[in-house]
């Protein structure tokens, strides 16, 4: 379906076309075709734009061409906003004319059901025949602000920016234009991938990863059809550029909404937590976070550490910022005596210079916007600067307006507050390589506008500023780790092996053992007497299980006898099992008790292939679903890190005199299960539960392998 | 310090004064005194405002009075924005003149350290002498929009509203005025309590609880000095009115910031989780949430249940809303066939009516703003309606502006989009008693303005709308439960008992047993031989512990011997203990194993008195701090509910064939520990760890009581 091997990304041309032909624009300008053509014509695009129309001679005041054959050249990219029934023959004709790239806005394909799916298949055949690479169908168009090329329904009225967006919903490309402009958030490029029939989010990531104007990438996802490639590409791009993703589709209602929207494949929420961790992608939990964080990531340098300075003249927001930092793992420690001494001359006596620096309610702003920031940005002990409310000229304005009732109006010393100079402050991030993130409760404000103009992130509440700063710090750590990992990355060679079909726990475990999964000492007994002999040899206590074919829930069937402390108890257990299942093989194992348990599993999610799961075991498995996933194959560093994803990770550290879980052995198990799944595509599911931790060593006490 | 017994809340007068005298306003109008006087003079306040000034004859264009004695009457309330050194004699003179209420903005008291604390003590003496009740010092003033009375630094320019605010930071009263106005969030009253030397957040809660214009209450807290009274008052008020609180001060940096700000007493974050749960207060995690939720709670009816309908024409936001609902415990189930049938005629063929209702990109808006909402609000299967983006006239406007480049400009059918009629939709919440919460990415938008005018909550991202709806649903459930509890509320009589000082685990446990805490079968042995006899009587296995005085960590000292399976093992253990501690009493207990453990504790937090703690036990105690608190005394319903606060609550439910923890027994323990603490103020701390769950019954296996 997708041509991943292709070296040249089709988006290189589509996002930077020399010439464009538009089909679907008419003089009925309430239709999307006309609106999108208008966006393109008004966007300042330098190349020729050809309008196709079968009957009207002029559209939007420009001459038209009646058909692709009539065009004076083969335009590089076609924008189609035509009804679905004429889109197919039109593409055929455009292909004949030599068009090789298209943006297909037209809806009515897979997202509307079976009829649409048939149409979509046909669309693919036609484009394949002509070698046409395309975005869509069912998208809202594309935008490249640096090329002044806008094929969406909404005008882009801001300067070009550094945030690249790939979205499975057109809304976040077009309907958010005003939202972004008001907040100073600027796109480099934005791509609405629609149904992703040809070009998809993976191609988009690859493309924006290489785009020099794009400093950070935001993704809106409702599902991923090429999971493996997504992880590989995101992982590669995330080494150099921050990626933030919002995934909506984890809930049943979300999926219902998604199916009727872009026909993507959703998956459980925890799967996406796992693959984002694996790929080095920050996960946003809301549209607001996606844009907030994307904005900060696209415009601020990465902090070298997590030590924050807070500067404000409002005690409440200072406390909120400090508290939010604490929760986000950013530290706001008391400044050194040396630093406090440097700050002190620039504040009033009642102000605090400990961190947060709280100047209290003052009118004088010079120290606030110049001297103090210079000292803080220059301090070795600080990695990032958070500011709240320092530039509230809007607040002064409100008060000044209120003074209109007086004979003399507002006095000049007050009016000065409206125009203090922020230039010194706003260049400090670039000069010092330290990020600045700010918040204010005022939007209509000269200083706030200055922040936006300079691309310095300014949010409407202190906690949002802190969350964006935390995203900067997290992202910096991800990149540092990824770069360190690069050398160590293993790409294991995978050779498919002969099919296997383990018939019971014993056979499942032997297969797992071949892939490095540690097992308890255990042997299979054909007869009751053998079981007793084996138990004697293993030493008591032991466990005895009956393994008749086709019984999935052994415990419920009375097939599991634990903690047997003598030959007599073993004999009794084996006999009880044989009474019910006369031919059942008997598995006699050493009895393991560790207090701590894990589970490891394998699931094949559509679009992702084999995904290895690690979860908290024992009573947790049912009580709280604490699991994480990785798409196989993954390297050892990734396997070692998986445990850190669990909420209960500390349960598996050194605890109460018990050693920490041996992460190397655990990594062997996780890598082994992944390799097993890759070499045996006939295996649908693996469930190792429990993996009991004995003196830190995880051992597979029970296992199930399900053939697909 | 606080006069809780007083029947009439002083805020009744302070927030609705007949007349006001202002001290501190001068013709230097860049000073806060002038700014605040100006706010009051411009706010439309009906009563007389007297300005005091020792030398200037006119201030702000009005005649002044040189001293309190010169005033023509005793004004009801004094507003003081004077330097701290003259505030004290001035208050004395105002008291002499008969003033009984004050708002003291003046800073420089306890928040600045020892000197300020001395001054604050003096302030209290003077006001006590004259019976003056006051807000502050170190506050930013007060606001009553319905009385047109504004004593803050910022003008209030909106209509009167229904959200009451009590804030320990002046910022959220004054600096947020523009923020709130842009969002249609309107105060009924706002009170900046500052250092809360006399009137505090508890008085504020009591006052706003009784105010008919206030439909919901928001609290910004940095600490609580009267914890017990806070819980009682909030609990009473929360039966009738939603309360949402933001607490900043849980982190070390937060507390550092708070100390230099309002000198409040902070406390650990988990304590506030507990008291908010106990009080029925929703906890916001950011300034944005506090205002978002407060806005929705003040203006929308409570939903009868958690079944949501989502209406939109954007697939992405629909998926985000559905996903966010799922995470917030709101259900977005597929509509019944009957309901889908009713909706179908009003949408285009490609639209989905399953829920979310996604109309896709359309221009026609009648069905969107009228027919569909009427059907949804009328449906029995729906408790609340979430809408995204339906009223994007701003979007149309943007496109229309883009059409300015055309000869004819935008066509009339498009212009119609700018003015569709929302009146039908916006009255539906009041008519049907079902809440409507909306989101849009457009702020400059005729329809968005109409929403704000009608007080219908409209947020700038879909997840914020869902969070506000969840707050409505949570709040409705809190009130329903609180009303049901009212009859059952016990107020246990507390009589202080003779002091006790348990010297060791055995004595601590006996004392706990008197308060209903179940213990294992155990006896104290004076000699080794006794220990063996007791063990024989109890039956094996047993535990033996040595209890020498003054040893806190018994395990580390080799004093704890577990799982002893014979007389010989007991003898050996007892002898080993006696070798090290020859006189140590020996405690012989039945050996209990349950797999699940809890911890119960008692701490006295400054301002709160005794707080009972319940936490997940065993390996969790160290691995994740999963605890909750209640301020004692609390009733049985509250004690029974405590387990639900734990993240790991499901671990204590029926699990893997084991019964759920017996909540009645657990409630006995929690109530008993609370009563013990109330009756024995000499006890500083109690630690029952572990409380082992045996067949569902929690039993105190170890306990420590620390005298204060």
Coordinates of C-alpha atoms in Angstrom, one line a residue, chain B residues 167 175 246 484 531:
Chain B
X167 CA -8.5 34.1 47.3
X175 CA -5.1 41.0 37.9
X246 CA -7.0 25.4 43.8
X484 CA -28.3 11.7 51.6
X531 CA 7.0 -17.3 75.6

